[in-house]
């Protein structure tokens, strides 16, 4: 995994309250109870009474003439009565089924309408985030953002699931009266399927993050290049500066063409010096002085170690390849105990579970180390 160590919730995922659609999903209907046995017997009493009277008459006169005829008539009456009983029971069963089907069909139509509105909200959310944080393949992006504008100093770093940007009003069903099972399952599946929107642009606010961590390798370096280009394309040099400290300056020579990488007041034989150096001591002399009105600094640290003063710079976001604190830090020792395939994906995926979860998972984790190294 090559995403920065930050929660997807750092991306602006919600619209203004007046722009958020309101989608109401009714609780599932109550399951209609079948008619009690007493009610069915009440409808059958006339037929049963007639059957008893016929059997009584047949028994009284069975010794006289016409006994076989009476027995045949009694048999026919018995068969007819049984048929009536069965037909009435089947009719009532079918009526109950039609009643249940009608209730379910009406509720499923309600869910279908809600599903259409949920899908429409997801499309609107995807389009809005796509305009604010376009994919690298669709560059150039929207015009450069100035302070106070939407998306200012927010930089796209990948895609992932985000909560649906809608006011979903879905009250829980009544616990006293059981809901229809089919309707309840359909509602639960609908809510689960549309609770989040997949493959949306994820962005991080540089003002809120002092440190971002990427894998130490070509895959992580590719993400870092895309991240730097995305940040530079959406912001003017007076609002964002880019600096690189690396043990291989040739690896980042392409960044020298960015106007954001020009040193502050320093020149060389080719003009303004570029803020790409092999050591922090060389680079620090080229950086603008921090303070009110100063541009935000995006500092890439690629294989150059960890300088104690780098993480303390105000108005700076450190994009570090290889994990904070170096191999001997808490991050490095934790990764040593994990499956190598998990890498920093482990931290990125579960970042939003919070500090208590981290402390319960890693015995070497302390509150100050989590804040200082995971950022």
Short mmCIF file of C-alpha atoms in Angstrom, two decimals:
data_model
loop_
_atom_site.label_atom_id
_atom_site.label_comp_id
_atom_site.label_asym_id
_atom_site.label_seq_id
_atom_site.Cartn_x
_atom_site.Cartn_y
_atom_site.Cartn_z
CA UNK A 1 0.00 0.00 0.00
CA UNK A 2 1.40 3.38 -0.95
CA UNK A 3 -1.14 5.78 0.41
CA UNK A 4 -0.16 8.33 3.03
CA UNK A 5 -0.76 7.47 6.64
CA UNK A 6 -3.98 9.41 7.05
CA UNK A 7 -7.62 8.66 7.38
CA UNK A 8 -9.85 9.04 4.31
CA UNK A 9 -12.04 11.27 6.44
CA UNK A 10 -9.47 14.03 5.96
CA UNK A 11 -10.90 14.47 2.50
CA UNK A 12 -13.74 17.02 2.30
CA UNK A 13 -16.64 14.61 2.04
CA UNK A 14 -19.64 16.70 3.02
CA UNK A 15 -21.50 19.46 1.26
CA UNK A 16 -23.03 22.50 2.86
CA UNK A 17 -26.16 21.57 4.84
CA UNK A 18 -28.42 23.29 2.35
CA UNK A 19 -26.88 21.30 -0.53
CA UNK A 20 -27.12 17.87 1.07
CA UNK A 21 -30.07 15.82 -0.18
CA UNK A 22 -32.39 14.45 2.46
CA UNK A 23 -33.36 10.83 1.88
CA UNK A 24 -35.97 9.27 4.14
CA UNK A 25 -36.29 5.50 4.44
CA UNK A 26 -39.30 4.33 6.38
CA UNK A 27 -38.99 1.49 8.89
CA UNK A 28 -40.15 -1.90 7.63
CA UNK A 29 -43.88 -2.59 8.08
CA UNK A 30 -45.22 -4.80 10.82
CA UNK A 31 -45.71 -8.42 9.82
CA UNK A 32 -49.50 -9.07 9.48
CA UNK A 33 -50.51 -11.85 11.84
CA UNK A 34 -52.52 -14.74 10.40
CA UNK A 35 -56.10 -15.11 11.62
CA UNK A 36 -56.36 -16.90 14.92
CA UNK A 37 -57.67 -20.48 14.99
CA UNK A 38 -60.78 -19.34 16.88
CA UNK A 39 -61.78 -17.04 14.04
CA UNK A 40 -61.49 -19.82 11.50
CA UNK A 41 -63.55 -22.21 13.63
CA UNK A 42 -66.27 -19.58 14.00
CA UNK A 43 -66.77 -19.49 10.23
CA UNK A 44 -66.94 -23.28 10.11
CA UNK A 45 -69.51 -23.76 12.90
CA UNK A 46 -72.61 -23.74 10.60
CA UNK A 47 -71.16 -26.45 8.39
CA UNK A 48 -70.06 -28.52 11.37
CA UNK A 49 -73.51 -28.12 12.99
CA UNK A 50 -75.25 -29.30 9.85
CA UNK A 51 -72.90 -32.26 9.66
CA UNK A 52 -73.72 -33.26 13.24
CA UNK A 53 -77.47 -33.00 12.63
CA UNK A 54 -77.20 -35.17 9.53
CA UNK A 55 -75.24 -37.81 11.37
CA UNK A 56 -77.84 -37.80 14.17
CA UNK A 57 -80.76 -38.30 11.74
CA UNK A 58 -78.90 -41.00 9.93
CA UNK A 59 -78.21 -42.85 13.14
CA UNK A 60 -81.81 -42.67 14.34
CA UNK A 61 -83.37 -43.96 11.12
CA UNK A 62 -80.69 -46.36 9.97
CA UNK A 63 -82.70 -49.44 11.00
CA UNK A 64 -85.68 -48.67 8.74
CA UNK A 65 -86.26 -48.54 5.02
CA UNK A 66 -83.94 -46.48 2.95
CA UNK A 67 -81.05 -47.03 5.35
CA UNK A 68 -78.45 -47.34 2.56
CA UNK A 69 -79.78 -44.24 0.86
CA UNK A 70 -79.51 -42.29 4.08
CA UNK A 71 -75.97 -43.55 4.57
CA UNK A 72 -75.08 -42.49 1.03
CA UNK A 73 -76.63 -39.06 1.58
CA UNK A 74 -74.77 -38.74 4.86
CA UNK A 75 -71.54 -39.66 3.12
CA UNK A 76 -72.10 -37.08 0.40
CA UNK A 77 -72.97 -34.46 3.00
CA UNK A 78 -69.83 -35.35 4.95
CA UNK A 79 -67.66 -35.08 1.85
CA UNK A 80 -69.25 -31.78 0.92
CA UNK A 81 -68.75 -30.41 4.42
CA UNK A 82 -65.09 -31.44 4.47
CA UNK A 83 -64.59 -29.85 1.05
CA UNK A 84 -66.20 -26.63 2.26
CA UNK A 85 -63.95 -26.62 5.32
CA UNK A 86 -60.83 -27.11 3.21
CA UNK A 87 -61.86 -24.52 0.62
CA UNK A 88 -62.59 -21.90 3.27
CA UNK A 89 -59.24 -22.58 4.97
CA UNK A 90 -57.40 -22.29 1.64
CA UNK A 91 -59.28 -19.10 0.79
CA UNK A 92 -58.32 -17.51 4.07
CA UNK A 93 -54.69 -18.62 3.62
CA UNK A 94 -54.58 -17.11 0.14
CA UNK A 95 -56.17 -13.89 1.40
CA UNK A 96 -53.50 -13.63 4.10
CA UNK A 97 -50.75 -14.24 1.53
CA UNK A 98 -52.17 -11.55 -0.77
CA UNK A 99 -52.27 -9.15 2.16
CA UNK A 100 -48.63 -9.92 3.02
CA UNK A 101 -47.52 -9.66 -0.60
CA UNK A 102 -49.30 -6.33 -1.00
CA UNK A 103 -47.59 -4.89 2.07
CA UNK A 104 -44.19 -6.15 0.92
CA UNK A 105 -44.67 -4.91 -2.63
CA UNK A 106 -45.57 -1.42 -1.41
CA UNK A 107 -42.52 -1.28 0.84
CA UNK A 108 -40.19 -2.62 -1.85
CA UNK A 109 -41.45 0.12 -4.18
CA UNK A 110 -40.57 2.63 -1.47
CA UNK A 111 -37.08 1.13 -1.21
CA UNK A 112 -36.69 1.24 -5.00
CA UNK A 113 -37.46 4.96 -5.00
CA UNK A 114 -35.02 5.50 -2.13
CA UNK A 115 -32.38 3.47 -3.98
CA UNK A 116 -32.70 5.76 -6.99
CA UNK A 117 -32.22 8.83 -4.79
CA UNK A 118 -29.21 7.24 -3.08
CA UNK A 119 -27.63 6.45 -6.44
CA UNK A 120 -28.29 10.01 -7.61
CA UNK A 121 -26.61 11.38 -4.47
CA UNK A 122 -23.59 9.13 -5.05
CA UNK A 123 -23.25 10.34 -8.65
CA UNK A 124 -23.46 13.95 -7.50
CA UNK A 125 -20.83 13.34 -4.81
CA UNK A 126 -18.47 11.64 -7.28
CA UNK A 127 -18.81 14.49 -9.75
CA UNK A 128 -18.19 17.15 -7.09
CA UNK A 129 -15.06 15.45 -5.72
CA UNK A 130 -13.87 14.75 -9.26
CA UNK A 131 -13.99 18.46 -10.03
CA UNK A 132 -12.19 19.42 -6.82
CA UNK A 133 -9.64 16.61 -6.90
CA UNK A 134 -9.33 15.35 -10.50
CA UNK A 135 -7.42 12.21 -11.38
CA UNK A 136 -3.85 12.69 -12.65
CA UNK A 137 -4.92 11.45 -16.09
CA UNK A 138 -7.39 14.34 -16.36
CA UNK A 139 -4.89 17.13 -15.64
CA UNK A 140 -4.73 20.07 -15.94
CA UNK A 141 -7.03 20.40 -12.95
CA UNK A 142 -9.29 23.25 -12.00
CA UNK A 143 -7.71 26.71 -11.66
CA UNK A 144 -5.21 27.32 -8.89
CA UNK A 145 -6.84 27.67 -5.50
CA UNK A 146 -6.29 30.69 -3.32
CA UNK A 147 -6.67 30.91 0.46
CA UNK A 148 -10.30 30.65 1.46
CA UNK A 149 -11.36 28.76 -1.67
CA UNK A 150 -12.70 25.23 -1.68
CA UNK A 151 -9.90 22.67 -1.91
CA UNK A 152 -7.14 25.05 -0.86
CA UNK A 153 -4.11 23.06 0.34
CA UNK A 154 -6.07 19.84 -0.03
CA UNK A 155 -4.20 17.35 -2.18
CA UNK A 156 -5.47 14.13 -3.71
CA UNK A 157 -3.48 11.01 -2.87
CA UNK A 158 -5.64 8.14 -4.14
CA UNK A 159 -9.12 6.69 -4.19
CA UNK A 160 -11.17 4.84 -1.62
CA UNK A 161 -14.55 4.49 0.05
CA UNK A 162 -16.18 7.55 1.57
CA UNK A 163 -19.48 7.95 3.45
CA UNK A 164 -22.42 8.96 1.29
CA UNK A 165 -22.84 12.73 1.31
CA UNK A 166 -26.54 12.80 2.16
CA UNK A 167 -28.79 13.18 5.17
CA UNK A 168 -30.09 9.64 5.49
CA UNK A 169 -33.15 9.49 7.74
CA UNK A 170 -33.73 5.82 8.52
CA UNK A 171 -35.38 5.33 11.93
CA UNK A 172 -35.04 1.93 13.51
CA UNK A 173 -38.10 -0.36 13.44
CA UNK A 174 -40.28 -0.81 16.51
CA UNK A 175 -38.74 -3.41 18.80
CA UNK A 176 -42.10 -4.30 20.37
CA UNK A 177 -43.96 -5.22 17.18
CA UNK A 178 -41.84 -7.46 14.94
CA UNK A 179 -41.26 -6.18 11.43
CA UNK A 180 -41.84 -8.25 8.33
CA UNK A 181 -38.72 -10.32 7.79
CA UNK A 182 -38.49 -9.85 4.03
CA UNK A 183 -38.94 -6.09 4.27
CA UNK A 184 -36.43 -5.81 7.13
CA UNK A 185 -33.77 -7.76 5.23
CA UNK A 186 -34.30 -5.69 2.07
CA UNK A 187 -33.97 -2.46 4.07
CA UNK A 188 -30.81 -3.64 5.83
CA UNK A 189 -29.20 -4.62 2.52
CA UNK A 190 -30.08 -1.27 0.98
CA UNK A 191 -28.56 0.67 3.87
CA UNK A 192 -25.41 -1.47 3.85
CA UNK A 193 -24.95 -1.17 0.08
CA UNK A 194 -25.30 2.62 0.01
CA UNK A 195 -23.69 3.65 3.28
CA UNK A 196 -20.46 4.47 1.43
CA UNK A 197 -19.44 5.29 -2.13
CA UNK A 198 -16.49 3.34 -3.56
CA UNK A 199 -13.49 4.65 -5.49
CA UNK A 200 -13.91 8.33 -4.62
CA UNK A 201 -10.96 10.75 -4.62
CA UNK A 202 -9.24 10.89 -1.24
CA UNK A 203 -7.51 14.11 -0.28
CA UNK A 204 -5.51 15.30 2.70
CA UNK A 205 -5.43 18.82 4.07
CA UNK A 206 -1.78 19.85 4.32
CA UNK A 207 -2.62 22.35 7.05
CA UNK A 208 -3.85 19.53 9.29
CA UNK A 209 -1.03 17.04 8.75
CA UNK A 210 2.55 17.56 9.84
CA UNK A 211 3.72 14.23 8.43
CA UNK A 212 2.63 11.77 5.75
CA UNK A 213 4.29 8.39 5.35
CA UNK A 214 4.75 6.41 2.14
CA UNK A 215 6.40 3.09 1.36
CA UNK A 216 10.14 3.23 0.82
CA UNK A 217 10.41 1.98 -2.75
CA UNK A 218 9.58 2.78 -6.34
CA UNK A 219 5.85 2.31 -5.73
CA UNK A 220 5.91 4.79 -2.87
CA UNK A 221 8.09 7.15 -4.88
CA UNK A 222 5.56 7.06 -7.73
CA UNK A 223 2.80 8.08 -5.33
CA UNK A 224 5.03 10.84 -3.97
CA UNK A 225 5.62 12.20 -7.49
CA UNK A 226 1.88 12.22 -8.20
CA UNK A 227 1.22 13.87 -4.84
CA UNK A 228 3.79 16.64 -5.45
CA UNK A 229 2.51 17.25 -8.98
CA UNK A 230 -1.09 17.39 -7.79
CA UNK A 231 -0.19 19.88 -5.06
CA UNK A 232 1.84 22.06 -7.43
CA UNK A 233 -0.75 22.00 -10.22
CA UNK A 234 -3.48 23.27 -7.91
CA UNK A 235 -1.57 26.01 -6.08
CA UNK A 236 0.54 28.99 -7.04
CA UNK A 237 4.17 29.22 -5.83
CA UNK A 238 3.27 32.07 -3.49
CA UNK A 239 0.93 29.70 -1.63
CA UNK A 240 2.90 26.45 -1.76
CA UNK A 241 6.60 25.65 -1.86
CA UNK A 242 8.13 22.26 -2.63
CA UNK A 243 11.47 21.11 -1.23
CA UNK A 244 13.24 17.75 -1.40
CA UNK A 245 15.98 16.32 0.80
CA UNK A 246 17.25 13.05 -0.63
CA UNK A 247 20.40 10.96 -0.79
CA UNK A 248 19.96 10.78 -4.58
CA UNK A 249 19.16 14.28 -5.97
CA UNK A 250 19.13 12.89 -9.51
CA UNK A 251 16.06 10.88 -8.61
CA UNK A 252 14.16 14.13 -8.05
CA UNK A 253 15.81 16.22 -10.78
CA UNK A 254 12.49 16.55 -12.58
CA UNK A 255 11.15 18.63 -9.67
CA UNK A 256 13.68 21.34 -10.48
CA UNK A 257 11.37 22.50 -13.25
CA UNK A 258 8.61 23.32 -10.79
CA UNK A 259 8.46 27.03 -9.96
CA UNK A 260 7.41 25.91 -6.49
CA UNK A 261 10.90 24.47 -5.93
CA UNK A 262 12.79 27.73 -6.29
CA UNK A 263 14.91 28.67 -3.31
CA UNK A 264 14.13 31.81 -1.35
CA UNK A 265 16.59 34.48 -2.47
CA UNK A 266 19.36 32.02 -3.40
CA UNK A 267 20.91 31.77 -6.88
CA UNK A 268 23.36 29.56 -8.70
CA UNK A 269 24.86 29.57 -12.21
CA UNK A 270 21.51 28.66 -13.76
CA UNK A 271 19.39 31.19 -11.91
CA UNK A 272 17.27 30.72 -8.76
CA UNK A 273 18.60 27.78 -6.77
CA UNK A 274 16.33 24.77 -6.58
CA UNK A 275 15.28 23.37 -3.23
CA UNK A 276 16.53 19.85 -3.93
CA UNK A 277 19.48 18.91 -1.77
CA UNK A 278 21.23 15.88 -0.30
CA UNK A 279 21.22 17.14 3.28
CA UNK A 280 18.98 19.12 5.55
CA UNK A 281 21.78 21.55 6.33
CA UNK A 282 22.04 22.55 2.65
CA UNK A 283 18.30 22.69 2.13
CA UNK A 284 17.37 24.74 5.17
CA UNK A 285 19.25 27.78 3.84
CA UNK A 286 17.01 27.80 0.74
CA UNK A 287 13.66 27.66 2.50
CA UNK A 288 11.47 30.71 3.09
CA UNK A 289 11.24 31.99 6.64
CA UNK A 290 8.11 30.64 8.38
CA UNK A 291 5.53 33.06 9.61
CA UNK A 292 2.18 34.69 8.81
CA UNK A 293 1.66 34.99 5.07
CA UNK A 294 4.47 32.54 4.25
CA UNK A 295 3.70 29.80 1.72
CA UNK A 296 3.02 26.33 3.03
CA UNK A 297 6.01 24.04 2.62
CA UNK A 298 5.70 20.51 1.26
CA UNK A 299 8.96 18.82 2.23
CA UNK A 300 9.81 15.47 0.67
CA UNK A 301 12.25 13.32 2.68
CA UNK A 302 13.51 10.42 0.55
CA UNK A 303 16.18 8.23 2.12
CA UNK A 304 17.91 11.13 3.82
CA UNK A 305 17.33 10.01 7.40
CA UNK A 306 15.37 11.88 10.01
CA UNK A 307 16.59 15.26 11.19
CA UNK A 308 15.26 16.19 14.65
CA UNK A 309 14.26 19.66 13.50
CA UNK A 310 12.37 18.64 10.38
CA UNK A 311 9.15 17.70 12.17
CA UNK A 312 9.07 20.95 14.16
CA UNK A 313 8.81 23.38 11.26
CA UNK A 314 5.60 25.43 11.39
CA UNK A 315 3.54 25.57 8.22
CA UNK A 316 5.22 22.42 6.91
CA UNK A 317 4.00 19.01 5.78
CA UNK A 318 6.70 16.34 5.61
CA UNK A 319 6.15 13.69 2.95
CA UNK A 320 8.42 10.95 4.19
CA UNK A 321 9.32 7.81 2.27
CA UNK A 322 10.15 4.92 4.53
CA UNK A 323 8.31 5.60 7.77
CA UNK A 324 8.84 8.13 10.52
CA UNK A 325 11.65 7.71 13.02
CA UNK A 326 13.79 5.53 10.76
CA UNK A 327 14.38 1.78 11.18
CA UNK A 328 14.91 2.11 14.93
CA UNK A 329 11.76 4.12 15.60
CA UNK A 330 8.46 2.80 16.89
CA UNK A 331 7.01 2.64 13.36
CA UNK A 332 9.95 0.64 12.07
CA UNK A 333 9.99 -1.86 14.93
CA UNK A 334 6.24 -2.32 14.61
CA UNK A 335 6.50 -3.01 10.88
CA UNK A 336 9.22 -5.56 11.58
CA UNK A 337 6.67 -7.64 13.51
CA UNK A 338 4.02 -7.45 10.77
CA UNK A 339 3.64 -9.43 7.59
CA UNK A 340 5.80 -7.55 5.04
CA UNK A 341 2.90 -7.49 2.58
CA UNK A 342 0.90 -5.31 4.97
CA UNK A 343 3.54 -2.59 5.08
CA UNK A 344 2.19 0.88 5.84
CA UNK A 345 -1.18 -0.13 4.45
CA UNK A 346 -1.83 -1.42 7.97
CA UNK A 347 -1.58 2.08 9.42
CA UNK A 348 -3.47 3.77 6.62
CA UNK A 349 -6.45 1.43 6.59
CA UNK A 350 -7.10 1.50 10.34
CA UNK A 351 -6.04 5.04 11.13
CA UNK A 352 -9.56 6.19 11.99
CA UNK A 353 -9.95 3.56 14.74
CA UNK A 354 -8.15 5.96 17.01
CA UNK A 355 -5.39 5.98 19.55
CA UNK A 356 -6.93 3.46 22.01
CA UNK A 357 -7.05 0.83 19.26
CA UNK A 358 -3.40 1.40 18.39
CA UNK A 359 -2.33 1.17 22.00
CA UNK A 360 -4.19 -2.11 22.39
CA UNK A 361 -2.53 -3.62 19.30
CA UNK A 362 1.13 -2.72 19.77
CA UNK A 363 2.85 -3.24 23.07
CA UNK A 364 5.63 -0.74 22.26
CA UNK A 365 3.21 2.04 21.40
CA UNK A 366 2.99 5.03 23.66
CA UNK A 367 0.71 8.00 23.28
CA UNK A 368 3.58 10.39 22.59
CA UNK A 369 5.11 8.01 20.03
CA UNK A 370 1.88 7.58 18.12
CA UNK A 371 1.47 11.33 17.84
CA UNK A 372 5.11 11.96 17.00
CA UNK A 373 5.78 9.17 14.57
CA UNK A 374 2.48 8.25 12.99
CA UNK A 375 1.24 11.84 12.91
#
